[in-house]
Coordinates of C-alpha atoms and ligand atoms in Angstrom, one line a residue:
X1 CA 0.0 0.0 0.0
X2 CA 1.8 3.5 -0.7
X3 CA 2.1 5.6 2.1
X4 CA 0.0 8.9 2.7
X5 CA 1.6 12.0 2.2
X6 CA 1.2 12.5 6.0
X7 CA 3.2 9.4 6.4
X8 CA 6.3 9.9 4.6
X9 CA 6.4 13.8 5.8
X10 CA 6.2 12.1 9.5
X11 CA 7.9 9.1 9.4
X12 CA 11.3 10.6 11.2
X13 CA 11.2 10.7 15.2
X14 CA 13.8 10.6 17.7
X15 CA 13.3 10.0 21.6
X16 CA 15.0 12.1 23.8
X17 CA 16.4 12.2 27.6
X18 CA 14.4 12.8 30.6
X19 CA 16.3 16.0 30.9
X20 CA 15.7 17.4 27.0
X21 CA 12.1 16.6 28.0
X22 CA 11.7 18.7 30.5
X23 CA 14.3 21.6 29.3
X24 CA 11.8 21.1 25.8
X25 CA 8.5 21.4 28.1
X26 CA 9.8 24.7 29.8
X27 CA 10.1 26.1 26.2
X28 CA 13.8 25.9 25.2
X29 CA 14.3 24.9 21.8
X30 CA 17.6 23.4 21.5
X31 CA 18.2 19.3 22.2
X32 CA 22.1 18.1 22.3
X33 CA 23.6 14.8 20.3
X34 CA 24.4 13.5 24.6
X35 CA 20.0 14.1 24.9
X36 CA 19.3 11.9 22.0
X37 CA 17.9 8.5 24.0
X38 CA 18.9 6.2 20.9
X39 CA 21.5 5.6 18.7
X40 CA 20.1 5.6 15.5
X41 CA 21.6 8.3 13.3
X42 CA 19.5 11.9 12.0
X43 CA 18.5 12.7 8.8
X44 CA 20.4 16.2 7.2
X45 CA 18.0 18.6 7.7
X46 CA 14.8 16.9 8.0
X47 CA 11.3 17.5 9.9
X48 CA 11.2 15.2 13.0
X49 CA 9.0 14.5 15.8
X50 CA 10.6 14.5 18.9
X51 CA 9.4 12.1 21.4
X52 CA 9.7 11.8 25.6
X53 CA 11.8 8.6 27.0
X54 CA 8.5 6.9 26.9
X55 CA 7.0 8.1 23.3
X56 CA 5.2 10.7 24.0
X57 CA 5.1 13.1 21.0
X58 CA 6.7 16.7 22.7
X59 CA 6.4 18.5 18.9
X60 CA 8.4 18.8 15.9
X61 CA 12.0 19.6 15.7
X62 CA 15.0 20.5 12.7
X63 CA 17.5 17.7 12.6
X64 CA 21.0 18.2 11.9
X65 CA 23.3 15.0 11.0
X66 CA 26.5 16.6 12.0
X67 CA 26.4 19.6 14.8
X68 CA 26.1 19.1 18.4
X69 CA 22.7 21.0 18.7
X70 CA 21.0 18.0 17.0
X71 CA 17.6 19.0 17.1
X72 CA 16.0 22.6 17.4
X73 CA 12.5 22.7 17.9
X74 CA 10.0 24.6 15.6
X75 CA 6.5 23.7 16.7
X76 CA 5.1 21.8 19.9
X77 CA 2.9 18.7 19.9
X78 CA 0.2 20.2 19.2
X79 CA 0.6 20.4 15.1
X80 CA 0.0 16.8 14.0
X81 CA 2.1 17.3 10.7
X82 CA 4.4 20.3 9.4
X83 CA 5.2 20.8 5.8
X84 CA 8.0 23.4 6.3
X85 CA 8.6 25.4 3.5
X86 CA 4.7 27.1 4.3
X87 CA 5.4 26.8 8.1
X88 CA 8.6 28.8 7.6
X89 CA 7.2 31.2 5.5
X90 CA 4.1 31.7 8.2
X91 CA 7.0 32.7 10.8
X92 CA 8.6 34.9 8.6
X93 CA 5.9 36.7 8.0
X94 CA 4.9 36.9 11.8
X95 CA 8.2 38.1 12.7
X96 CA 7.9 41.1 10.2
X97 CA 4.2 41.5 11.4
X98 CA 6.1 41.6 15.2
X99 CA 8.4 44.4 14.2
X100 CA 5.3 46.6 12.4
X101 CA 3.5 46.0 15.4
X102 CA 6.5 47.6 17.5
X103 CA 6.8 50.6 15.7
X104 CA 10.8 49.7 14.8
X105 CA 10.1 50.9 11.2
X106 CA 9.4 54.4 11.9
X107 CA 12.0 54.7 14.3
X108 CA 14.9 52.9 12.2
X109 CA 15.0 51.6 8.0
X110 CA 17.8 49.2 9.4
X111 CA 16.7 46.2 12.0
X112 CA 16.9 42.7 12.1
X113 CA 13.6 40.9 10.6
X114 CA 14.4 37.5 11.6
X115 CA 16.4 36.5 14.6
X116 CA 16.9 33.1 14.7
X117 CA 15.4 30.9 17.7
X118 CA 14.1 34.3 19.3
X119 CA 11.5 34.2 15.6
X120 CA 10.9 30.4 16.1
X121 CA 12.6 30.1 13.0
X122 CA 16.1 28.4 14.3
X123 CA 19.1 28.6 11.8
X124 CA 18.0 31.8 10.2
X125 CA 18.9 35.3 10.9
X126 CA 18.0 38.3 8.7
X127 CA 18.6 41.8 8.6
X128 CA 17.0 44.6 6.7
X129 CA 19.3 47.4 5.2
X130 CA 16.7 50.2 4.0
X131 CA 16.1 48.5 0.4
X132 CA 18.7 45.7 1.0
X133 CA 18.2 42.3 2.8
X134 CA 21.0 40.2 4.2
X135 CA 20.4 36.6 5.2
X136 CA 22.3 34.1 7.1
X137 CA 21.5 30.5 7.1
X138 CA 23.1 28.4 9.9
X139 CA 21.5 24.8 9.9
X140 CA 20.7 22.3 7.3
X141 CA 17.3 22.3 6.9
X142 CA 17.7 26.3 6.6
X143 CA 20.3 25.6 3.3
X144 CA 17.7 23.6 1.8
X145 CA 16.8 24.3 -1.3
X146 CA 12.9 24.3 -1.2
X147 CA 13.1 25.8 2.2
X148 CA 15.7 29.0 0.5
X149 CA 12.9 29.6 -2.3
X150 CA 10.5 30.1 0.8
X151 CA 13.1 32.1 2.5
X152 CA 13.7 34.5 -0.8
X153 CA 10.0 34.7 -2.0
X154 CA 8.4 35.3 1.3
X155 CA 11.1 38.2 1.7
X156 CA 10.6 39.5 -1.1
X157 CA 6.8 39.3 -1.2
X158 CA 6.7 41.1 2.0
X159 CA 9.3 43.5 2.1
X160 CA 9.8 44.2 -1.8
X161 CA 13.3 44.6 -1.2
X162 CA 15.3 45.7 -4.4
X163 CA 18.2 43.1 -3.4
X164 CA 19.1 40.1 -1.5
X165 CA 22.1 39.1 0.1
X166 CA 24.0 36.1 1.5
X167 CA 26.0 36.5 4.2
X168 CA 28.4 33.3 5.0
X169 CA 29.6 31.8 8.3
X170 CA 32.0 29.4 6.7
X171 CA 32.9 28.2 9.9
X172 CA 29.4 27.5 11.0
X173 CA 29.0 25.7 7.3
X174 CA 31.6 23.4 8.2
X175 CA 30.4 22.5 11.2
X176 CA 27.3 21.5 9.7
X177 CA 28.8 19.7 6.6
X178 CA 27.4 22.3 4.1
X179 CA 29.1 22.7 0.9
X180 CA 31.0 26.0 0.8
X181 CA 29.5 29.0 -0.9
X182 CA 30.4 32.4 -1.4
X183 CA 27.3 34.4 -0.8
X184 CA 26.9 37.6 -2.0
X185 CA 23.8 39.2 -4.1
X186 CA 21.2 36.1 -4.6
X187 CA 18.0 38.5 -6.1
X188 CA 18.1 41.8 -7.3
X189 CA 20.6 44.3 -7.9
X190 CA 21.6 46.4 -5.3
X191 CA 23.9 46.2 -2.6
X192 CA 24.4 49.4 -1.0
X193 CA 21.7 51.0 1.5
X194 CA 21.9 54.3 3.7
X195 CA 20.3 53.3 6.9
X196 CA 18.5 55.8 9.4
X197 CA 18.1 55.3 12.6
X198 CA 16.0 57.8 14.7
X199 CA 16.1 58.9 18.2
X200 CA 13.0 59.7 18.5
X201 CA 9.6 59.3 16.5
X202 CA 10.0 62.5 14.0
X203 CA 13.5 63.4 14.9
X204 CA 16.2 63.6 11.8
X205 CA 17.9 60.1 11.7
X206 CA 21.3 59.8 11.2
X207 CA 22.6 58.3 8.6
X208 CA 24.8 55.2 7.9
X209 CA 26.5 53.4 4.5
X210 CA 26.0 49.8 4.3
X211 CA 27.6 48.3 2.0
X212 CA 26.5 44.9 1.9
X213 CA 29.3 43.5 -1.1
X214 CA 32.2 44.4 1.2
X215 CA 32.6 40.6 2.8
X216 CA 32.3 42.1 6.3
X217 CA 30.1 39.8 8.8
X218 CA 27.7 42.5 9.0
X219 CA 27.4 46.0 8.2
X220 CA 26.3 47.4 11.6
X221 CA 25.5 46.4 15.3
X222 CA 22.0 46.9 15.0
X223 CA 21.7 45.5 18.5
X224 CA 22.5 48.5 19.9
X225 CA 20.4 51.0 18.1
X226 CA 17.8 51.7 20.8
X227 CA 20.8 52.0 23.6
X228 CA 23.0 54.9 20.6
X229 CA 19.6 56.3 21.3
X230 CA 19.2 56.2 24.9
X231 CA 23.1 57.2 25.0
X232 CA 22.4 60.4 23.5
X233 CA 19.8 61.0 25.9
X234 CA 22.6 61.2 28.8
X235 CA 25.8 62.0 27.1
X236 CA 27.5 65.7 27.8
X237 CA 30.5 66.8 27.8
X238 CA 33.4 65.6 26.0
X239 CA 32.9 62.2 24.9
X240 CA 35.1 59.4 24.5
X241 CA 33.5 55.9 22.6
X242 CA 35.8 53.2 22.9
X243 CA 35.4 50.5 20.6
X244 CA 33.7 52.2 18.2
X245 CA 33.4 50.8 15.2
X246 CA 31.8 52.7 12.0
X247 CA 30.4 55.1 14.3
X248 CA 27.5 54.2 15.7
X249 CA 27.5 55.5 19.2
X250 CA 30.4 58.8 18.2
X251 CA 28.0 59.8 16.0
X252 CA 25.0 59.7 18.4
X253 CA 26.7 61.1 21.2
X254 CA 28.0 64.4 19.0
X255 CA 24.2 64.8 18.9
X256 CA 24.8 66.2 22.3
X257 CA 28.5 66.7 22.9
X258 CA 31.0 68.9 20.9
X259 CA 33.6 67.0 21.2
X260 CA 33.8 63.1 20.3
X261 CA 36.8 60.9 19.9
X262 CA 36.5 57.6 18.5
X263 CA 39.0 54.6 19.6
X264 CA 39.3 51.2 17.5
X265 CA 42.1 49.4 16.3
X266 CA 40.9 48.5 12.8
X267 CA 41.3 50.9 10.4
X268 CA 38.7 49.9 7.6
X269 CA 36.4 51.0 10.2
X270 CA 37.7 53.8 11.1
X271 CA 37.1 55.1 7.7
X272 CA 33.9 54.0 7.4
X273 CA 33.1 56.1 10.2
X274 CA 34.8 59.4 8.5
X275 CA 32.5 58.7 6.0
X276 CA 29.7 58.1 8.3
X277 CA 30.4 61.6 9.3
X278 CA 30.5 63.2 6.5
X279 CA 27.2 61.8 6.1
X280 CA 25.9 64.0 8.5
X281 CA 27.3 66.9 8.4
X282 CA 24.3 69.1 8.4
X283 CA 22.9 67.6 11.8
X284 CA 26.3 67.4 13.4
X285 CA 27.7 71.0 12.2
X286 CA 28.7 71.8 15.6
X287 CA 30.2 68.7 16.8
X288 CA 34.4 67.6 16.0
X289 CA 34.9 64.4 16.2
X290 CA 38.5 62.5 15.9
X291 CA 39.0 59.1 14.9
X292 CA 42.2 57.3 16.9
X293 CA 43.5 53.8 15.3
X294 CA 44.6 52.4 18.5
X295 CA 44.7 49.4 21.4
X296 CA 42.2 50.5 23.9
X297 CA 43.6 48.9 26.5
X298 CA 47.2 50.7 26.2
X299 CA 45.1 54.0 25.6
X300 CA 42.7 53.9 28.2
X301 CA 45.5 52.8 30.5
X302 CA 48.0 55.5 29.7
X303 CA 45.3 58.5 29.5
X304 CA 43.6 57.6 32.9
X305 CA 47.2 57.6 34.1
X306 CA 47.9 60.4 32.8
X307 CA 44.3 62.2 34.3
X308 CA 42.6 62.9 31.3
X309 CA 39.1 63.8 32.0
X310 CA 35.9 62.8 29.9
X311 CA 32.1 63.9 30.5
X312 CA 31.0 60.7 28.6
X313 CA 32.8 57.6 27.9
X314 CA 31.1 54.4 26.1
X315 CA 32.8 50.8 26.4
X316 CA 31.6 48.4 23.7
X317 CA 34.2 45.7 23.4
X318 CA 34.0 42.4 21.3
X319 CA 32.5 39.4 23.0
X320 CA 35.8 38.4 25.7
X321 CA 34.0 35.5 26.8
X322 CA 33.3 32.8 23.8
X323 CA 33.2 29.9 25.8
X324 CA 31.7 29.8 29.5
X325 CA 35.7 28.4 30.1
X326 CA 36.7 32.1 29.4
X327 CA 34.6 33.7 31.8
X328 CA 36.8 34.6 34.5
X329 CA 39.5 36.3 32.4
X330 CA 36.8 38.2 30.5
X331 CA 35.6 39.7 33.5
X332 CA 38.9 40.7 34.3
X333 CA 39.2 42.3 30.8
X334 CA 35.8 44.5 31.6
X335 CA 36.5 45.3 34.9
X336 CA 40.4 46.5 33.5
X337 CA 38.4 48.9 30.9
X338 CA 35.7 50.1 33.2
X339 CA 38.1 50.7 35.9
X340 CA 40.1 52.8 33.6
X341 CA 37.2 54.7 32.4
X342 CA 35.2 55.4 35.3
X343 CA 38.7 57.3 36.6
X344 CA 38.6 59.3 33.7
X345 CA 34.9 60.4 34.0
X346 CA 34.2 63.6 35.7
X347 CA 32.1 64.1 38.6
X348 CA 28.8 63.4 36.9
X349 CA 30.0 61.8 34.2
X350 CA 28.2 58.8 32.0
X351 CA 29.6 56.0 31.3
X352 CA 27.5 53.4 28.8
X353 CA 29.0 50.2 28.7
X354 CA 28.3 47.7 27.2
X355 CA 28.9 43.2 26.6
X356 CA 27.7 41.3 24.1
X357 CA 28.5 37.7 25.3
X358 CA 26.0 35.9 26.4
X359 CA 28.2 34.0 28.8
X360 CA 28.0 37.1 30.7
X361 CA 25.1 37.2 32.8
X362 CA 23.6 40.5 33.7
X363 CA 24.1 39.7 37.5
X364 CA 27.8 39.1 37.0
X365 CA 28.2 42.3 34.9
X366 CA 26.6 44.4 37.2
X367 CA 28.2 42.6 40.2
X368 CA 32.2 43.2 37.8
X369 CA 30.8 46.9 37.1
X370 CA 30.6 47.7 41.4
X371 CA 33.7 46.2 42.2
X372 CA 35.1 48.2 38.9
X373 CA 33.7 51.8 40.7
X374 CA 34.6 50.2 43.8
X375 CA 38.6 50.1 42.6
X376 CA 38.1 53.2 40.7
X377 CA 37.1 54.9 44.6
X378 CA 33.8 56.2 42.5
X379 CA 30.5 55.7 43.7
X380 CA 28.2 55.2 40.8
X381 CA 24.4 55.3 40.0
X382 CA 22.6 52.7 37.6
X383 CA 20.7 55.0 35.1
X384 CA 19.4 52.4 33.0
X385 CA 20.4 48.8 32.9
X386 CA 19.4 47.9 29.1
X387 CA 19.9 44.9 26.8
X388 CA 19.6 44.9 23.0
X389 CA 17.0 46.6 20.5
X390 CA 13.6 45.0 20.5
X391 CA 14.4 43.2 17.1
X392 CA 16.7 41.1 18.5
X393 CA 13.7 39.4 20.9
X394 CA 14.5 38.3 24.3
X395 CA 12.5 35.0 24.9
X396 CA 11.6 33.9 28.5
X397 CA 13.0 30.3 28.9
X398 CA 15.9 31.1 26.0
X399 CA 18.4 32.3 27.9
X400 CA 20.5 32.4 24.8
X401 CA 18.5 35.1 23.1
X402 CA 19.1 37.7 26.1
X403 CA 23.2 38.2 24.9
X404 CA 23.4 42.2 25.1
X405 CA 24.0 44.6 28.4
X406 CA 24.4 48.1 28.3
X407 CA 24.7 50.1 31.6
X408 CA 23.9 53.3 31.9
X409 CA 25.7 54.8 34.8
X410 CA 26.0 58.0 36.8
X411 CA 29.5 58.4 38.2
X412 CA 29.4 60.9 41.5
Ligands
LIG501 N1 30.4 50.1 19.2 C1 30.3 49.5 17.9 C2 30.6 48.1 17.8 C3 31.9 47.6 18.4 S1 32.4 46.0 17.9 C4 29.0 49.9 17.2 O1 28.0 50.2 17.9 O2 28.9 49.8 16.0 C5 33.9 45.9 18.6 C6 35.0 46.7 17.9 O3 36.2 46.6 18.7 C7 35.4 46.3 16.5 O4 35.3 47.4 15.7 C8 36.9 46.0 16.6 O5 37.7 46.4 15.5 C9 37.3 46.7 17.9 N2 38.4 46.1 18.7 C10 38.7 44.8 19.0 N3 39.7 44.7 19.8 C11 40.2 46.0 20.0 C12 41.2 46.5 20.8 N4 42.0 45.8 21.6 N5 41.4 47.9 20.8 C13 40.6 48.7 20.1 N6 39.6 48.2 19.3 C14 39.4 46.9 19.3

């Protein structure tokens, strides 16, 4: 007798541990290769049910064949069947829904559409650039070919974008035994956006380049666009941003402050963020800002020795901790760079700073940020303790998707 469709699109299941159970029941979506309760090998990139110890259907996962987060769970128990090109599509379409709903449009033409486990849509992150999209797929079943053509044609049906992009992990592609590609423009033509981003509903956005055929990971932290905001709510003074980038918080704080200097040690983007100021000229007209190619930790360290004062400094460093292993020499790298920049603030200074590894927890980076003032002999008072921009959802019971801090703090 053949099969029914039903059948063959449900024939895959896999039983898990007691413990994947009852991390899967509370709502977290990922199940390990050590959780998987039998030894019979996954499918690449396949539709399976997931079961309890004892066969009791907990929903429908994404198998991978090769990377240790074998299964990541995209609907619970409660669909009996899932064809996933239309269920993927559905999502993408509620997570662009989500952001409408949330205003992020008006306030910002650049914002992350999809994000990932956060969007129920594991594997697949995308990011809108004004009239340029850039997606990332990290999983097998997001490389597969009928799942892509959802991917591209529910994109563009949606968002009318004139051009799409691929961005490429190619370690992450390895890890998941995916052929190598190269990426780049996959629909339309155009690969260079000028994205806004808003302070307030109304308020002239500033302006950035993205140039989306320049190779780079990404073309701007778009995490942190609601805290460049909140930033230049606070900042005065002369202001220092450390680890800065293209620009993104120097240019919002020289909304406010006349004088901005900008610290990174890569030069590419240190250019990029001359040009990001030439972009906005005409808003910033009374601001200077310098751009300083430079180790912050041998600056910060020799100008707090050597008493130079700031009104404002910001601290956004690249993740130290990668591994939970790394943890306690990470903390000692931000507590080294706060230390150092809380003696440089003056009396009523602001200091915004910032992590962006998730093996961070907010607790232990408040807890490294009081014995920083504590050091520093500076008594300081939590303005706004803040996480990433409302496009990047936080999910209760994913710890993984809450990644971003930024502190805003009063130094007496
Ligand atoms: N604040 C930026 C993002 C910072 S990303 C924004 O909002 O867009 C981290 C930056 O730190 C990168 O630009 C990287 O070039 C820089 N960086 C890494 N190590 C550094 C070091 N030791 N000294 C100075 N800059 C460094």
């Amino acid at each position: 007798m053949p099969s029914s469709p039903s059948a063959a699109q449900t024939a895959a299941f896999a039983r898990v541990s007691r413990r994947a159970a009852t991390r899967v029941r509370a709502g977290h979506p990922w199940i390990y290769r050590s959780d998987l309760a039998d030894e019979r090998p996954l499918p690449r990139g396949e539709v399976v049910q997931v079961q309890d110890e004892r066969g009791k259907a907990l929903g429908w996962a994404l198998s991978s064949s090769s990377s240790q987060i074998a299964l990541r769970m995209i609907a619970d128990s409660r669909a009996e069947q899932i064809q996933l090109a239309s269920l993927i599509a559905e999502r993408i379409r509620q997570a662009v829904d989500y952001r409408e709903r949330l205003g992020i449009p008006e306030m910002s033409n650049a914002y992350r559409v999809v994000f990932s486990e956060a969007d129920r849509l594991p594997g697949l992150i995308v990011d809108r650039y004004d009239g340029v999209l850039a997606f990332q797929v990290l999983t097998q079943s997001m490389d597969r070919e009928d799942v892509r053509a959802a991917i591209l044609d529910t994109l563009q049906e949606r968002l009318k974008p004139a051009g799409i992009v691929e961005r490429v992990e190619s370690r992450i592609r390895e890890l998941e035994e995916l052929p190598p590609i190269s990426g780049g423009l996959v629909r339309g033509k155009k690969a260079e956006a000028v994205m806004e981003m808003k302070t307030a509903v109304g308020a002239p956005a500033l302006r950035f380049i993205y140039d989306g055929a320049s190779g780079q990971k990404t073309g701007a932290f778009l995490d942190q666009r609601e805290n460049y905001a909140a930033a230049a709510r606070y900042a005065r003074g002369a202001a220092l941003d450390v680890f800065c980038y293209q620009g993104g918080f120097a240019l919002h704080l020289a909304r406010s402050c006349p004088q901005v200097s900008g610290v990174d040690s890569s030069r590419p983007a240190l250019e990029a963020a001359e040009r990001n100021f030439d972009l906005n000229r005409d808003i910033l007209a009374a601001s200077e800002i310098e751009w300083m190619e430079a180790n912050a930790f041998d600056l910060l360290r020799d100008w707090s020795d050597a008493g130079r004062k700031f009104g404002s400094i910001v601290l956004d460093p690249p993740a130290f901790a990668k591994t939970k292993r790394s943890l306690p020499t990470a903390l000692r790298g931000y507590k080294e760079l706060n230390l150092r920049a809380l003696k440089m603030l003056e009396p009523g200074g602001i200091l915004i700073t910032c992590s962006c590894s998730h093996h961070v927890s907010q607790v232990e980076f408040l807890e490294m940020l009081g014995e920083a003032a504590r050091d520093a002999h500076r008594r300081i008072r939590l303005l706004e303790v803040r996480g990433q921009s409302q496009d990047h959802p936080v999910v209760a019971g994913i710890p993984e998707t809450a990644y971003l801090k930024c502190v805003i703090a009063w130094a007496e």
